[in-house]
Short mmCIF file of C-alpha atoms in Angstrom, two decimals:
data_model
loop_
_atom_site.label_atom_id
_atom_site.label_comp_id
_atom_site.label_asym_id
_atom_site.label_seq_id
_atom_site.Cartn_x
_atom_site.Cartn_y
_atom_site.Cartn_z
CA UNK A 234 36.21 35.12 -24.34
CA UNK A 235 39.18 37.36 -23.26
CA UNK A 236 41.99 34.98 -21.31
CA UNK A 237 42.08 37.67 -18.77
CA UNK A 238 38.76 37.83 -17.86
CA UNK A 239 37.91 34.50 -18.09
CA UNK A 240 40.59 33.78 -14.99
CA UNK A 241 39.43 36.59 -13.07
CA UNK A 242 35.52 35.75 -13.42
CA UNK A 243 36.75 31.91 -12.29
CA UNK A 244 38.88 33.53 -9.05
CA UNK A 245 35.41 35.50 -8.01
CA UNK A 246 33.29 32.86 -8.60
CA UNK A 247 35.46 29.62 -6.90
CA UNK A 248 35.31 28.28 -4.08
CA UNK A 249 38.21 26.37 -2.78
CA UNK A 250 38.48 23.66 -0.04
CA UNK A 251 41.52 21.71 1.37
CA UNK A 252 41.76 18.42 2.66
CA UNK A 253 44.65 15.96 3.51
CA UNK A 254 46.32 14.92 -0.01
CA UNK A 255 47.17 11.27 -0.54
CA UNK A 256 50.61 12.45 -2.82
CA UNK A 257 54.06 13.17 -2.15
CA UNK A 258 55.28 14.97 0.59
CA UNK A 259 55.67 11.70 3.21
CA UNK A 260 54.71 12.40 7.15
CA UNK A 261 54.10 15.93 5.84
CA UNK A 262 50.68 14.58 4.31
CA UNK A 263 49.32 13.03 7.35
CA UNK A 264 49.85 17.14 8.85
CA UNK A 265 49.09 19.46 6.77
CA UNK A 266 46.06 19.99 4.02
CA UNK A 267 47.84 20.46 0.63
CA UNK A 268 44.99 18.90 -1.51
CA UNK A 269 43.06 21.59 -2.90
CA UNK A 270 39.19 21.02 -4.30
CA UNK A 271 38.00 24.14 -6.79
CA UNK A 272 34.04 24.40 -7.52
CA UNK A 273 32.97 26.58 -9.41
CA UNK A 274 28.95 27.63 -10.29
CA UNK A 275 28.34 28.17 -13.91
CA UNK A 276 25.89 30.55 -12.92
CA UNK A 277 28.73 32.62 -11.25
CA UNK A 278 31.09 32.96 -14.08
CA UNK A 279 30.73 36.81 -15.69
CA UNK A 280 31.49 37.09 -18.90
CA UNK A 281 30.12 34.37 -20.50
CA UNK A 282 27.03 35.00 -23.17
CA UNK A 283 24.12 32.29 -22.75
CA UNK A 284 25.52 30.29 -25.83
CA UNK A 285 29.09 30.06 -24.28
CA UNK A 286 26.76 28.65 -21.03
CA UNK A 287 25.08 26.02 -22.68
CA UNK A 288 27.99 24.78 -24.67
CA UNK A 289 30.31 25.08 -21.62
CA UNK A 290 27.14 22.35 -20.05
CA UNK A 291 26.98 20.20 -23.33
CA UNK A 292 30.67 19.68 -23.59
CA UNK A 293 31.07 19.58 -20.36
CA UNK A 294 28.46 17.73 -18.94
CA UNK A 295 30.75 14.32 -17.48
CA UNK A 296 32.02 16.90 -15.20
CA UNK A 297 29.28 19.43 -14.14
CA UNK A 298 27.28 18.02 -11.07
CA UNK A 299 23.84 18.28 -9.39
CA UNK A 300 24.49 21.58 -8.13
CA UNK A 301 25.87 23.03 -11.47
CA UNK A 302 29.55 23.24 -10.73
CA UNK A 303 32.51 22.11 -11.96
CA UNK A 304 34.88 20.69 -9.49
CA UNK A 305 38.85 20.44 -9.74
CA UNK A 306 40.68 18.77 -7.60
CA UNK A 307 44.63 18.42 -7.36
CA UNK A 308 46.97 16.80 -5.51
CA UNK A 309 50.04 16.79 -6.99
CA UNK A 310 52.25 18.74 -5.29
CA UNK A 311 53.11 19.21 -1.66
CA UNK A 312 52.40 22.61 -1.28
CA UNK A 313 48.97 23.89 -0.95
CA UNK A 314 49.69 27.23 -2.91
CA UNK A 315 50.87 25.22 -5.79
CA UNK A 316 48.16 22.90 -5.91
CA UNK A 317 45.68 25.81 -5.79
CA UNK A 318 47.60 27.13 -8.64
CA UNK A 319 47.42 24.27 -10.71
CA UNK A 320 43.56 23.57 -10.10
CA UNK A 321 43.32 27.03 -11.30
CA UNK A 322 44.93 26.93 -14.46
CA UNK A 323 43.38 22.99 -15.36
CA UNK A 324 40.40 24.83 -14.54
CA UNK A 325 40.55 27.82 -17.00
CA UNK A 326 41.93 25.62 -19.61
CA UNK A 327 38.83 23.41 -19.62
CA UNK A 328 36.51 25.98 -19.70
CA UNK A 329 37.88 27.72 -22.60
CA UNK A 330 38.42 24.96 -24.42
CA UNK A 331 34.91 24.18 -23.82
CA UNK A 332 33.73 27.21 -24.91
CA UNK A 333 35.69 27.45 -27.90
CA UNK A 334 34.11 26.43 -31.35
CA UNK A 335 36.39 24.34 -33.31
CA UNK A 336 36.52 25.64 -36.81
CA UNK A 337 34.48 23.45 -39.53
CA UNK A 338 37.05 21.33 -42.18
CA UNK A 339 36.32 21.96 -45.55
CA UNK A 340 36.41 18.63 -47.24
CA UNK A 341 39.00 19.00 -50.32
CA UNK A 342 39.63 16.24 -53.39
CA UNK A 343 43.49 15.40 -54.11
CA UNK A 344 44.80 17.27 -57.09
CA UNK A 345 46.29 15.88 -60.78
CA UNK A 346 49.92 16.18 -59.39
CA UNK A 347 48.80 13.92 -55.95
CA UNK A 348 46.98 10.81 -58.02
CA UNK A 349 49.69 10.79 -60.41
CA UNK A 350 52.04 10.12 -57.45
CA UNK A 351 49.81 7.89 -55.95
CA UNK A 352 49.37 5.85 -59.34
CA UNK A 353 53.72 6.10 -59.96
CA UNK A 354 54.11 4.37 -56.52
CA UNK A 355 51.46 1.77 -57.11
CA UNK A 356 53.43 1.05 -60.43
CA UNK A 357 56.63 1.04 -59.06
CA UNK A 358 56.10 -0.84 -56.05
CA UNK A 359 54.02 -3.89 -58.56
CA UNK A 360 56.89 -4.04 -60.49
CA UNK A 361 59.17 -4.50 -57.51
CA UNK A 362 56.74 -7.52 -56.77
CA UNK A 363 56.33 -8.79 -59.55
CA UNK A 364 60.40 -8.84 -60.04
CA UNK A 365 60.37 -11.59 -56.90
CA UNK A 366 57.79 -13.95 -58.71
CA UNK A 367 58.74 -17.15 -59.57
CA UNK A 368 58.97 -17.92 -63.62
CA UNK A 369 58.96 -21.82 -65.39
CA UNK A 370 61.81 -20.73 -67.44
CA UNK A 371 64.64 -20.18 -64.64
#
């Protein structure tokens, strides 16, 4: 899915609340509401095909609740605008990294030149050992 759409579909389809933050900012927290919580309703996001839908809710399904959202919340900061920002962009990063398929390994066998190695240093380093052993004849 295109970055760009992905974070507008996530700015139509959230819904943000703000509460009193337990961070930094001293007396300022016990005043103002700088903690900000992001939902958002699977069933809201545009642009996503049905697949990208059900793997968003098997990779994701620690974190989607009852009521088929994902929730954000963060606290970090002491401004409200910059914890919005930031529960924003956690928030599109999990979802496309969700949605993305991670591409299948293809299994591969060392070559010659990488067992040959392998076999010099075994050599080397039994020789090394067996140069500390104790010997009758000293």
């Amino acid at each position: 899915m295109d970055p760009r759409l992905l974070h507008d579909s996530i700015r139509a389809a959230a819904e943000i609340t703000h509460s009193r933050s337990g961070g930094p900012g001293g007396q300022n927290v016990n005043k103002l509401n700088t903690k900000v919580t992001l939902r958002v309703r699977l069933d809201r996001l545009e642009g996503l095909t049905e697949q990208e839908t059900a793997r968003l809710r098997t990779v994701l399904a620690s974190r989607i609740t009852n009521e088929d959202e994902i929730v954000i919340n963060s606290s970090e900061e002491r401004s409200q605008r910059t914890n919005t920002e930031r529960a924003f962009s956690r928030m599109e990063t999990i979802i496309s990294s969700a949605v993305r398929i991670p591409k299948y390994r293809k299994p591969t066998k060392p070559g010659k030149a990488a067992k040959e190695q392998r076999l010099q240093s075994k050599r080397l380093h039994s020789q090394k050992k067996a140069g500390r052993r104790f010997s009758a004849e000293d």
